[in-house]
Amino acid sequence: MTRATSSIKTYNQECADCPIRHRAVCARCESDELEQLEQIKYYRSFEAGQTVVWAGDSMDFVASVVTGIATLSQTMEDGRRQMVGLLLPSDFIGRPGRGTSAYDVTAATDTVMCCFRKKPFEDMMLRTPHIGQRLLEMTLDELDAAREWMLLLGRKTAREKISSLLTIIARRDASLQLNMADGELSFDLPLTREAMSEYLGLTLETVSRQMSSLRKEGLIVTEGKRHITIPDFDRLLEETGDDSDGGFLV
Amino acid sequence: MTRATSSIKTYNQECADCPIRHRAVCARCESDELEQLEQIKYYRSFEAGQTVVWAGDSMDFVASVVTGIATLSQTMEDGRRQMVGLLLPSDFIGRPGRGTSAYDVTAATDTVMCCFRKKPFEDMMLRTPHIGQRLLEMTLDELDAAREWMLLLGRKTAREKISSLLTIIARRDASLQLNMADGELSFDLPLTREAMSEYLGLTLETVSRQMSSLRKEGLIVTEGKRHITIPDFDRLLEETGDDSDGGFLV
DNA sequence: CATCTGGGTTGATCTACATCAAGGTTGTCG
DNA sequence: CGACAACCTTGATGTAGATCAACCCAGATG
């Protein structure tokens, strides 16, 4: 059980009791000059399912997720949708230097965001190289995640995709550390079957079938529709197709 | 024919006759203090097919592609491979703050890279915020490209994938502007069928079949195995599944 | 309490792409 | 020049996952 435990621990290492993890560009975990951010920040809440901005809409702010989960998606003319970003607490939204959103941003669960108006934020970036550096680091992390995701989309089977998604959520969701005991862990799935299918490049029927199949084989235990227990994290990891020491570089 | 012409022109707007385009972090297009980079840079050449570094290997440099094409790929234990990065001249390789490569880096064609030893480069970054800013911009561009790519991998059909790849290469390859005349353009495919299949998440047989099918329908004209002419760029664009004004944001 | 609605499951069938297999073309090297 | 090695094409067949369709369940709502 050791790897499961350790690989989860490594992710969320600083600011244990602060809702904004250490990678966030947010005043809470900062000190120094960054208190200036305090003056330009404000909070917004969204309900599960609500759209924050549509692709192409103008967006005059950047933001950091405080609680809840948001997604970035692209839609083709005929309605096919692909999720391209999954934003957990501390993740950053928006691109300095661009006035419109390139993606649909949607709240997957009830969500609170810490927003900064774009112009003052960009001014701050110029004055405070520190922020740019953090942003670079975060963007590089996101790029790595996107590339991992590309491997999933391009080459993994449906079963591997589902297993991967479950381990990804397990690793990234800070809340579930509490429920953890010798390799068993449980959490509430923050995504509907449909959202999962958009993440994975599958249909929701296939997602449902594969979840059932993992359940029947005892790799996961479900309680209601959303609550999931993983009795043996390592066993699930073996289903992901990743090499055992997987590129968990963040 | 206008869109084809215009969408190609926008990409490569500065430094028309410099092999390093404006996005590059390279001394050639810089002036000022960046001449310091001159002192820590050196060139390396690779033959088509040669591996630059393997995933996991230590990598003590960052680099910028000068000529040729390099790829980043991930490999699963059982050999399934997915390309996750396609690097054209001016594109950047390597991640500041990381000592090993996360991906296999391969030269797809004969390639020259402009390398900077990692340590001095990182020192420079600290002293010169300008470089960090550029790197951030480039990384954000790459992230956008990766997300476009995710849509392709997750939701497009084989035919749409092939058409998309051809338009992507056409748009990004500076050399072919020369051959352009009222919407017709031609270029040498820099990738083998196998490399294309790794890019697209397909098998090489499927790539071959779809190329044949596009050829039979007159969407492309081939000369030998690699030289491709696109008689009507807009018509090919319609096969990509992208909305007509597609997110060409760079 | 009945009904409606938004998720979720499961079955039957179809199909796009993978897989397996054979053969073609081009270039290189003894 | 012959033969080998990359690379590419095409055909026959198999299958994972899509599609179409029916039904289930829990919570909300009048």
Coordinates of C-alpha atoms (C1' of nucleotides) in Angstrom, one line a residue:
Chain A
M1 CA 0.0 0.0 0.0
T2 CA 3.0 2.2 0.4
R3 CA 3.0 3.7 -3.1
A4 CA -0.6 4.8 -3.0
T5 CA 0.0 6.5 0.3
S6 CA 3.2 8.2 -0.7
S7 CA 2.1 9.3 -4.2
I8 CA -0.9 11.0 -2.7
K9 CA 1.0 12.7 0.0
T10 CA 3.6 14.3 -2.3
Y11 CA 1.1 16.2 -4.3
N12 CA -0.3 18.5 -1.6
Q13 CA 2.6 19.4 0.5
E14 CA 2.3 23.0 1.6
C15 CA -0.4 25.0 3.3
A16 CA -2.1 22.0 4.6
D17 CA -5.0 23.8 6.1
C18 CA -5.2 26.6 3.6
P19 CA -7.8 26.0 0.9
I20 CA -5.5 27.5 -1.6
R21 CA -2.6 25.2 -2.2
H22 CA 1.0 26.4 -2.6
R23 CA 0.9 26.6 -6.4
A24 CA -1.9 29.2 -6.3
V25 CA -1.3 32.8 -7.4
C26 CA -3.4 34.1 -4.6
A27 CA -2.7 36.4 -1.7
R28 CA -3.5 33.9 1.0
C29 CA -0.4 31.9 0.8
E30 CA 1.8 34.8 0.0
S31 CA 3.3 37.6 2.1
D32 CA 5.4 40.5 1.0
E33 CA 4.5 42.7 -1.9
L34 CA 1.9 40.4 -3.1
E35 CA -0.5 41.8 -0.6
Q36 CA -1.2 44.2 -3.4
L37 CA -3.2 41.4 -4.9
E38 CA -5.5 41.7 -2.0
Q39 CA -6.7 45.0 -3.3
I40 CA -7.7 43.8 -6.8
K41 CA -9.2 40.5 -5.9
Y42 CA -12.8 39.6 -5.5
Y43 CA -14.8 36.4 -5.1
R44 CA -17.4 34.9 -7.3
S45 CA -19.6 31.8 -6.7
F46 CA -21.1 29.5 -9.3
E47 CA -23.6 26.7 -8.9
A48 CA -22.9 23.2 -10.2
G49 CA -23.6 23.1 -14.0
Q50 CA -23.4 26.9 -14.4
T51 CA -21.3 28.2 -17.2
V52 CA -18.7 30.8 -16.2
V53 CA -17.8 31.9 -19.7
W54 CA -18.4 30.6 -23.2
A55 CA -15.6 30.1 -25.7
G56 CA -15.2 33.3 -27.6
D57 CA -16.8 35.5 -25.0
S58 CA -14.8 38.4 -23.6
M59 CA -13.2 37.8 -20.3
D60 CA -11.9 40.7 -18.3
F61 CA -10.5 38.7 -15.4
V62 CA -8.1 35.9 -14.4
A63 CA -9.0 33.7 -11.5
S64 CA -8.0 30.9 -9.2
V65 CA -10.3 28.2 -8.0
V66 CA -10.8 28.4 -4.3
T67 CA -13.3 25.5 -3.7
G68 CA -15.1 23.2 -6.1
I69 CA -14.2 22.1 -9.6
A70 CA -14.3 23.8 -12.9
T71 CA -13.8 22.5 -16.4
L72 CA -12.5 23.8 -19.7
S73 CA -14.2 22.3 -22.8
Q74 CA -14.1 22.7 -26.5
T75 CA -17.2 22.1 -28.7
M76 CA -17.3 21.2 -32.4
E77 CA -20.0 22.6 -34.6
D78 CA -22.0 19.4 -34.6
G79 CA -21.9 19.3 -30.8
R80 CA -19.1 16.9 -30.1
R81 CA -17.4 18.0 -26.9
Q82 CA -14.0 17.4 -25.4
M83 CA -12.9 18.5 -22.0
V84 CA -9.4 20.0 -22.1
G85 CA -8.9 21.2 -18.6
L86 CA -10.0 20.1 -15.1
L87 CA -9.4 22.8 -12.6
L88 CA -9.2 22.0 -8.9
P89 CA -8.7 24.3 -6.0
S90 CA -5.6 26.5 -6.5
D91 CA -5.7 26.1 -10.3
F92 CA -5.5 29.1 -12.5
I93 CA -7.9 30.3 -15.1
G94 CA -7.3 32.8 -17.9
R95 CA -4.5 33.8 -20.0
P96 CA -2.7 37.0 -19.5
G97 CA -2.6 39.0 -22.7
R98 CA -5.8 37.5 -24.1
G99 CA -9.1 39.2 -23.9
T100 CA -11.5 36.4 -24.7
S101 CA -11.8 32.8 -23.4
A102 CA -10.7 30.1 -25.8
Y103 CA -12.8 27.5 -24.0
D104 CA -16.1 27.0 -22.3
V105 CA -15.5 27.3 -18.6
T106 CA -18.1 25.5 -16.6
A107 CA -18.5 24.8 -12.9
A108 CA -18.7 21.0 -12.4
T109 CA -19.6 21.4 -8.8
D110 CA -20.6 24.4 -6.7
T111 CA -17.5 26.6 -7.0
V112 CA -15.9 29.7 -5.6
M113 CA -13.3 31.5 -7.6
C114 CA -10.9 34.2 -6.5
C115 CA -10.8 36.7 -9.4
F116 CA -8.5 39.5 -10.4
R117 CA -9.4 42.1 -12.9
K118 CA -7.2 41.5 -15.9
K119 CA -5.6 44.9 -16.4
P120 CA -4.4 45.5 -12.8
F121 CA -3.2 41.9 -12.7
E122 CA -1.2 42.2 -15.8
D123 CA 0.3 45.5 -14.4
M124 CA 1.2 43.6 -11.3
M125 CA 2.9 40.9 -13.3
L126 CA 5.1 43.5 -14.9
R127 CA 6.1 44.9 -11.5
T128 CA 6.5 41.6 -9.8
P129 CA 8.5 39.0 -11.7
H130 CA 7.8 36.6 -8.9
I131 CA 4.2 36.2 -10.2
G132 CA 5.3 35.6 -13.7
Q133 CA 7.6 32.9 -12.5
R134 CA 4.9 31.2 -10.6
L135 CA 2.6 31.4 -13.6
L136 CA 5.3 29.9 -15.8
E137 CA 5.7 27.0 -13.4
M138 CA 2.0 26.4 -13.2
T139 CA 1.6 26.6 -16.9
L140 CA 4.4 24.1 -17.4
D141 CA 2.7 21.8 -15.0
E142 CA -0.5 22.2 -16.9
L143 CA 1.3 21.4 -20.1
D144 CA 2.7 18.2 -18.6
A145 CA -0.8 17.3 -17.5
A146 CA -2.2 18.0 -20.9
R147 CA 0.5 15.7 -22.5
E148 CA -0.4 12.9 -20.1
W149 CA -4.0 13.4 -21.1
M150 CA -3.1 13.2 -24.7
L151 CA -1.6 9.8 -24.2
L152 CA -4.8 8.8 -22.5
L153 CA -7.0 10.1 -25.3
G154 CA -4.8 8.7 -28.1
R155 CA -3.8 5.3 -26.9
K156 CA -5.6 4.0 -23.9
T157 CA -8.5 1.6 -23.8
A158 CA -11.8 2.6 -22.2
R159 CA -11.0 0.6 -19.1
E160 CA -7.6 2.2 -18.8
K161 CA -9.1 5.6 -19.3
I162 CA -11.6 5.2 -16.5
S163 CA -9.0 3.8 -14.1
S164 CA -6.7 6.7 -15.0
L165 CA -9.3 9.2 -14.3
L166 CA -10.1 7.7 -10.9
T167 CA -6.5 7.7 -9.9
I168 CA -6.0 11.3 -11.2
I169 CA -8.9 12.5 -9.1
A170 CA -7.8 10.6 -6.1
R171 CA -4.3 12.0 -6.3
R172 CA -5.4 15.6 -6.8
D173 CA -8.3 15.8 -4.5
A174 CA -7.0 17.0 -1.2
S175 CA -10.1 16.3 0.8
L176 CA -9.8 12.6 0.6
Q177 CA -6.6 12.3 2.5
L178 CA -8.7 12.3 5.6
N179 CA -10.5 9.1 4.6
M180 CA -7.3 7.3 3.8
A181 CA -6.2 4.2 5.7
D182 CA -3.6 1.7 4.6
G183 CA -4.3 2.1 0.9
E184 CA -8.1 2.3 1.1
L185 CA -9.5 5.7 0.2
S186 CA -12.8 7.1 -0.7
F187 CA -14.2 10.3 -2.2
D188 CA -17.2 11.8 -3.9
L189 CA -16.8 11.8 -7.7
P190 CA -17.1 15.5 -8.6
L191 CA -18.2 14.6 -12.2
T192 CA -21.3 13.3 -13.8
R193 CA -21.0 10.3 -16.2
E194 CA -21.4 12.8 -19.0
A195 CA -18.6 15.0 -17.7
M196 CA -16.4 11.9 -17.3
S197 CA -17.1 10.9 -20.9
E198 CA -16.1 14.4 -22.1
Y199 CA -12.9 14.1 -20.1
L200 CA -12.1 10.7 -21.6
G201 CA -13.2 11.0 -25.2
L202 CA -15.9 8.3 -24.7
T203 CA -19.7 8.1 -24.6
L204 CA -21.4 8.2 -21.3
E205 CA -22.7 4.7 -21.9
T206 CA -19.2 3.3 -22.2
V207 CA -18.2 5.1 -19.0
S208 CA -21.2 3.6 -17.2
R209 CA -20.4 0.1 -18.4
Q210 CA -16.7 0.3 -17.5
M211 CA -17.6 1.7 -14.0
S212 CA -19.9 -1.3 -13.6
S213 CA -17.2 -3.7 -14.7
L214 CA -14.7 -2.2 -12.3
R215 CA -17.3 -2.5 -9.6
K216 CA -18.1 -6.1 -10.4
E217 CA -14.4 -7.0 -10.2
G218 CA -14.0 -5.3 -6.8
L219 CA -11.6 -2.6 -8.0
I220 CA -14.0 0.0 -6.8
V221 CA -16.9 0.1 -4.4
T222 CA -19.8 2.5 -5.0
E223 CA -22.3 3.9 -2.6
G224 CA -25.1 5.7 -4.3
K225 CA -24.0 7.0 -7.6
R226 CA -21.2 9.3 -6.8
H227 CA -19.4 8.0 -3.7
I228 CA -16.5 5.8 -4.5
T229 CA -14.2 3.7 -2.4
I230 CA -10.9 2.3 -3.8
P231 CA -10.0 -0.6 -1.6
D232 CA -6.6 -1.1 -3.1
F233 CA -5.1 1.9 -4.9
D234 CA -2.2 0.0 -6.3
R235 CA -4.5 -2.6 -7.9
L236 CA -6.4 0.2 -9.6
L237 CA -3.1 1.7 -10.7
E238 CA -2.3 -1.5 -12.6
E239 CA -5.3 -1.0 -14.7
T240 CA -4.2 2.4 -15.9
G241 CA -1.6 1.2 -18.3
D242 CA 0.9 3.7 -16.8
D243 CA 4.3 2.4 -15.8
S244 CA 4.3 1.7 -12.1
D245 CA 6.4 4.7 -11.1
G246 CA 4.3 6.9 -13.5
G247 CA 5.4 10.4 -14.5
F248 CA 4.1 12.0 -11.4
L249 CA 6.4 15.0 -11.6
V250 CA 4.5 17.8 -10.0
Chain B
M1 CA -9.1 31.4 -51.4
T2 CA -8.7 34.4 -49.2
R3 CA -8.9 32.7 -45.8
A4 CA -6.2 30.1 -46.7
T5 CA -3.9 32.9 -47.7
S6 CA -4.6 35.1 -44.7
S7 CA -4.6 32.4 -42.1
I8 CA -1.2 31.3 -43.3
K9 CA 0.3 34.7 -43.4
T10 CA -0.7 35.6 -39.9
Y11 CA 1.4 32.9 -38.3
N12 CA 4.8 33.9 -39.3
Q13 CA 4.8 37.6 -39.1
E14 CA 8.2 38.8 -37.9
C15 CA 11.8 38.1 -38.8
A16 CA 10.7 36.9 -42.2
D17 CA 14.2 36.0 -43.4
C18 CA 15.6 34.8 -40.1
P19 CA 15.4 31.1 -39.6
I20 CA 14.4 31.7 -36.0
R21 CA 11.0 33.1 -35.8
H22 CA 10.0 35.8 -33.4
R23 CA 8.8 33.5 -30.7
A24 CA 12.2 32.0 -30.2
V25 CA 14.3 32.5 -27.2
C26 CA 17.4 32.8 -29.2
A27 CA 20.0 35.5 -29.5
R28 CA 19.5 36.1 -33.2
C29 CA 16.2 38.0 -33.0
E30 CA 17.2 39.7 -29.8
S31 CA 19.3 42.7 -29.1
D32 CA 20.2 44.3 -25.8
E33 CA 21.3 42.3 -22.8
L34 CA 20.3 39.1 -24.4
E35 CA 23.6 39.0 -26.2
Q36 CA 24.7 37.2 -23.1
L37 CA 22.9 34.2 -24.4
E38 CA 25.4 34.2 -27.2
Q39 CA 28.0 33.1 -24.8
I40 CA 26.3 30.1 -23.5
K41 CA 24.8 28.8 -26.7
Y42 CA 26.1 26.0 -28.9
Y43 CA 24.7 24.1 -31.8
R44 CA 23.9 20.4 -32.2
S45 CA 22.8 18.5 -35.3
F46 CA 20.8 15.3 -35.5
E47 CA 20.0 13.0 -38.4
A48 CA 16.4 12.1 -39.2
G49 CA 15.3 9.4 -36.9
Q50 CA 17.9 10.0 -34.3
T51 CA 16.9 10.2 -30.7
V52 CA 18.0 13.3 -28.9
V53 CA 17.1 12.1 -25.4
W54 CA 15.0 9.3 -24.0
A55 CA 12.3 9.9 -21.4
G56 CA 13.8 9.8 -18.0
D57 CA 17.3 10.5 -19.2
S58 CA 19.1 13.5 -17.6
M59 CA 19.1 16.6 -19.8
D60 CA 21.5 19.3 -18.9
F61 CA 20.4 21.8 -21.6
V62 CA 17.4 23.6 -23.0
A63 CA 17.2 24.3 -26.7
S64 CA 15.5 25.9 -29.6
V65 CA 15.0 24.2 -32.9
V66 CA 16.8 26.1 -35.7
T67 CA 16.0 23.9 -38.7
G68 CA 14.2 20.6 -39.1
I69 CA 11.5 19.0 -37.0
A70 CA 11.7 17.3 -33.7
T71 CA 9.0 15.4 -31.8
L72 CA 8.2 14.6 -28.2
S73 CA 6.6 11.2 -27.5
Q74 CA 5.5 9.1 -24.7
T75 CA 5.7 5.3 -24.7
M76 CA 3.6 2.8 -22.6
E77 CA 5.2 -0.3 -21.3
D78 CA 3.7 -2.4 -24.0
G79 CA 5.0 -0.2 -26.7
R80 CA 2.0 1.9 -27.6
R81 CA 3.3 5.4 -28.4
Q82 CA 1.7 8.8 -28.5
M83 CA 3.3 11.9 -29.9
V84 CA 2.7 14.8 -27.5
G85 CA 4.8 17.6 -29.1
L86 CA 5.8 18.6 -32.6
L87 CA 8.6 21.1 -32.6
L88 CA 9.3 23.3 -35.6
P89 CA 12.0 25.9 -36.0
S90 CA 11.9 28.4 -33.2
D91 CA 10.1 26.0 -30.8
F92 CA 11.6 25.5 -27.4
I93 CA 12.6 22.2 -25.8
G94 CA 13.2 21.6 -22.1
R95 CA 11.8 22.7 -18.9
P96 CA 13.6 25.1 -16.6
G97 CA 13.8 23.6 -13.2
R98 CA 13.7 20.0 -14.3
G99 CA 16.8 17.8 -14.8
T100 CA 15.4 15.0 -16.8
S101 CA 13.4 14.7 -19.9
A102 CA 9.8 13.7 -19.4
Y103 CA 9.5 12.6 -23.1
D104 CA 11.4 10.9 -25.8
V105 CA 12.8 13.7 -28.0
T106 CA 13.4 12.6 -31.6
A107 CA 14.6 14.3 -34.7
A108 CA 11.9 13.6 -37.4
T109 CA 14.0 15.2 -40.1
D110 CA 17.6 16.3 -40.1
T111 CA 17.6 18.9 -37.4
V112 CA 19.8 21.6 -35.9
M113 CA 19.2 22.8 -32.4
C114 CA 20.5 25.8 -30.6
C115 CA 21.3 24.7 -27.1
F116 CA 21.9 26.5 -23.9
R117 CA 23.4 24.8 -20.9
K118 CA 20.7 24.6 -18.3
K119 CA 22.4 26.2 -15.3
P120 CA 23.6 29.4 -16.9
F121 CA 20.3 29.6 -18.8
E122 CA 18.3 29.5 -15.5
D123 CA 20.7 32.1 -14.0
M124 CA 20.0 34.3 -17.0
M125 CA 16.3 33.9 -16.5
L126 CA 16.5 35.1 -13.0
R127 CA 18.5 38.2 -14.1
T128 CA 16.4 38.9 -17.2
P129 CA 12.7 38.8 -16.5
H130 CA 12.2 39.4 -20.2
I131 CA 13.2 35.8 -21.0
G132 CA 10.8 34.4 -18.4
Q133 CA 8.0 36.4 -20.0
R134 CA 8.7 35.1 -23.4
L135 CA 8.9 31.6 -22.1
L136 CA 5.6 32.0 -20.4
E137 CA 4.1 33.2 -23.7
M138 CA 5.5 30.3 -25.6
T139 CA 4.4 27.8 -23.0
L140 CA 0.8 29.2 -23.1
D141 CA 0.9 28.9 -26.9
E142 CA 2.0 25.3 -26.5
L143 CA -0.7 24.7 -24.0
D144 CA -3.3 26.0 -26.4
A145 CA -1.9 23.8 -29.1
A146 CA -2.0 20.8 -26.8
R147 CA -5.7 21.5 -26.1
E148 CA -6.5 21.7 -29.7
W149 CA -4.7 18.4 -30.1
M150 CA -6.7 16.9 -27.3
L151 CA -9.9 17.7 -29.2
L152 CA -8.4 16.0 -32.2
L153 CA -7.4 12.9 -30.3
G154 CA -10.6 12.6 -28.3
R155 CA -13.3 13.4 -30.8
K156 CA -12.3 13.6 -34.4
T157 CA -12.6 10.8 -37.0
A158 CA -9.6 9.4 -38.8
R159 CA -10.4 11.6 -41.9
E160 CA -10.8 14.7 -39.8
K161 CA -7.5 13.9 -38.0
I162 CA -5.6 13.6 -41.2
S163 CA -7.0 16.7 -42.7
S164 CA -6.3 18.6 -39.5
L165 CA -2.7 17.4 -39.4
L166 CA -2.2 18.5 -43.0
T167 CA -3.6 22.0 -42.3
I168 CA -1.6 22.3 -39.1
I169 CA 1.7 21.5 -40.9
A170 CA 0.7 23.8 -43.8
R171 CA 0.0 26.6 -41.4
R172 CA 3.2 26.2 -39.4
D173 CA 5.7 25.4 -42.0
A174 CA 7.2 28.7 -43.1
S175 CA 9.0 27.3 -46.1
L176 CA 5.8 26.6 -48.1
Q177 CA 4.7 30.2 -48.3
L178 CA 6.9 30.4 -51.3
N179 CA 5.0 27.8 -53.2
M180 CA 1.7 29.5 -52.5
A181 CA -0.5 30.8 -55.3
D182 CA -4.2 31.6 -55.0
G183 CA -5.0 28.9 -52.4
E184 CA -2.8 26.2 -53.9
L185 CA 0.2 25.3 -51.8
S186 CA 2.6 22.4 -51.6
F187 CA 5.2 21.1 -49.2
D188 CA 7.2 18.0 -48.2
L189 CA 5.6 16.1 -45.5
P190 CA 8.2 16.0 -42.7
L191 CA 6.7 12.9 -41.1
T192 CA 6.6 9.2 -42.0
R193 CA 3.2 7.5 -42.0
E194 CA 4.3 6.0 -38.7
A195 CA 5.0 9.4 -37.2
M196 CA 1.7 10.7 -38.4
S197 CA 0.0 7.8 -36.8
E198 CA 1.7 8.5 -33.5
Y199 CA 0.7 12.1 -33.8
L200 CA -3.0 11.2 -34.5
G201 CA -3.6 8.3 -32.3
L202 CA -4.2 6.0 -35.2
T203 CA -2.4 3.0 -36.9
L204 CA -0.2 3.7 -39.9
E205 CA -2.5 1.6 -42.0
T206 CA -5.4 3.9 -41.3
V207 CA -3.2 6.9 -42.0
S208 CA -2.3 5.4 -45.3
R209 CA -5.9 4.5 -46.3
Q210 CA -7.1 8.0 -45.4
M211 CA -4.4 9.7 -47.3
S212 CA -5.3 7.5 -50.3
S213 CA -8.9 8.5 -49.9
L214 CA -8.2 12.2 -49.8
R215 CA -6.0 11.7 -52.8
K216 CA -8.7 9.9 -54.7
E217 CA -11.1 12.7 -54.0
G218 CA -8.7 15.3 -55.2
L219 CA -8.4 17.1 -51.8
I220 CA -4.6 16.5 -52.0
V221 CA -2.3 15.6 -54.8
T222 CA 0.8 13.6 -54.1
E223 CA 4.1 13.4 -55.9
G224 CA 6.3 10.5 -54.6
K225 CA 5.5 9.6 -51.1
R226 CA 6.1 12.8 -49.3
H227 CA 5.5 15.7 -51.5
I228 CA 2.0 17.1 -51.1
T229 CA 0.0 19.7 -52.9
I230 CA -3.2 21.1 -51.5
P231 CA -5.1 22.5 -54.5
D232 CA -7.8 24.2 -52.4
F233 CA -6.9 24.9 -48.8
D234 CA -10.4 25.9 -47.8
R235 CA -11.8 22.6 -49.1
L236 CA -9.4 20.7 -47.0
L237 CA -10.3 22.9 -44.0
E238 CA -13.9 21.8 -44.3
E239 CA -12.8 18.2 -43.7
T240 CA -11.1 19.0 -40.4
G241 CA -14.3 19.4 -38.4
D242 CA -13.1 22.8 -37.0
D243 CA -15.3 25.7 -37.2
S244 CA -14.4 27.8 -40.2
D245 CA -12.7 30.6 -38.3
G246 CA -11.0 28.0 -36.1
G247 CA -9.2 29.0 -32.9
F248 CA -6.1 30.2 -34.6
L249 CA -5.0 32.4 -31.8
V250 CA -1.3 32.5 -31.9
Chain C
dC1 C1' -49.2 11.5 -3.3
dA2 C1' -48.4 11.4 -8.2
dT3 C1' -45.5 12.9 -11.5
dC4 C1' -41.6 14.8 -13.5
dT5 C1' -36.8 15.4 -14.3
dG6 C1' -31.9 14.6 -14.4
dG7 C1' -28.9 11.4 -13.7
dG8 C1' -27.6 6.5 -14.3
dT9 C1' -27.8 1.5 -16.0
dT10 C1' -28.1 -2.2 -19.3
dG11 C1' -29.1 -4.6 -23.7
dA12 C1' -29.0 -5.2 -28.9
dT13 C1' -26.9 -3.9 -32.8
dC14 C1' -23.7 -1.4 -35.9
dT15 C1' -19.4 0.5 -37.6
dA16 C1' -14.9 2.8 -37.7
dC17 C1' -10.8 1.5 -36.9
dA18 C1' -7.4 -2.1 -35.5
dT19 C1' -5.2 -6.2 -36.7
dC20 C1' -3.2 -9.6 -39.6
dA21 C1' -1.3 -10.4 -43.9
dA22 C1' 0.6 -9.8 -48.5
dG23 C1' 2.8 -7.2 -51.9
dG24 C1' 4.7 -2.8 -54.0
dT25 C1' 8.3 1.0 -54.5
dT26 C1' 12.5 3.4 -53.8
dG27 C1' 17.0 3.8 -52.5
dT28 C1' 21.4 2.0 -51.0
dC29 C1' 25.3 -0.9 -50.6
dG30 C1' 28.0 -4.9 -51.6
Chain D
dC1 C1' 23.4 -5.5 -61.2
dG2 C1' 21.0 -8.0 -57.4
dA3 C1' 19.4 -8.0 -53.0
dC4 C1' 18.2 -6.0 -48.9
dA5 C1' 15.8 -2.6 -46.0
dA6 C1' 12.8 1.2 -45.2
dC7 C1' 8.7 2.8 -46.2
dC8 C1' 4.2 2.6 -48.1
dT9 C1' -0.3 0.5 -49.9
dT10 C1' -4.1 -2.5 -50.1
dG11 C1' -7.1 -6.4 -48.8
dA12 C1' -9.7 -9.5 -45.5
dT13 C1' -11.3 -10.0 -41.1
dG14 C1' -12.0 -8.9 -36.1
dT15 C1' -13.5 -6.1 -32.2
dA16 C1' -13.9 -2.1 -29.0
dG17 C1' -16.6 1.2 -28.4
dA18 C1' -20.6 4.0 -30.6
dT19 C1' -25.4 4.2 -31.3
dC20 C1' -30.1 3.4 -30.5
dA21 C1' -33.4 2.2 -27.2
dA22 C1' -35.6 0.9 -23.0
dC23 C1' -35.8 1.2 -18.2
dC24 C1' -34.4 2.5 -13.2
dC25 C1' -33.9 5.5 -9.3
dA26 C1' -33.8 9.5 -6.2
dG27 C1' -35.0 13.9 -5.3
dA28 C1' -37.8 17.9 -6.4
dT29 C1' -42.2 20.0 -7.2
dG30 C1' -46.9 21.1 -7.4

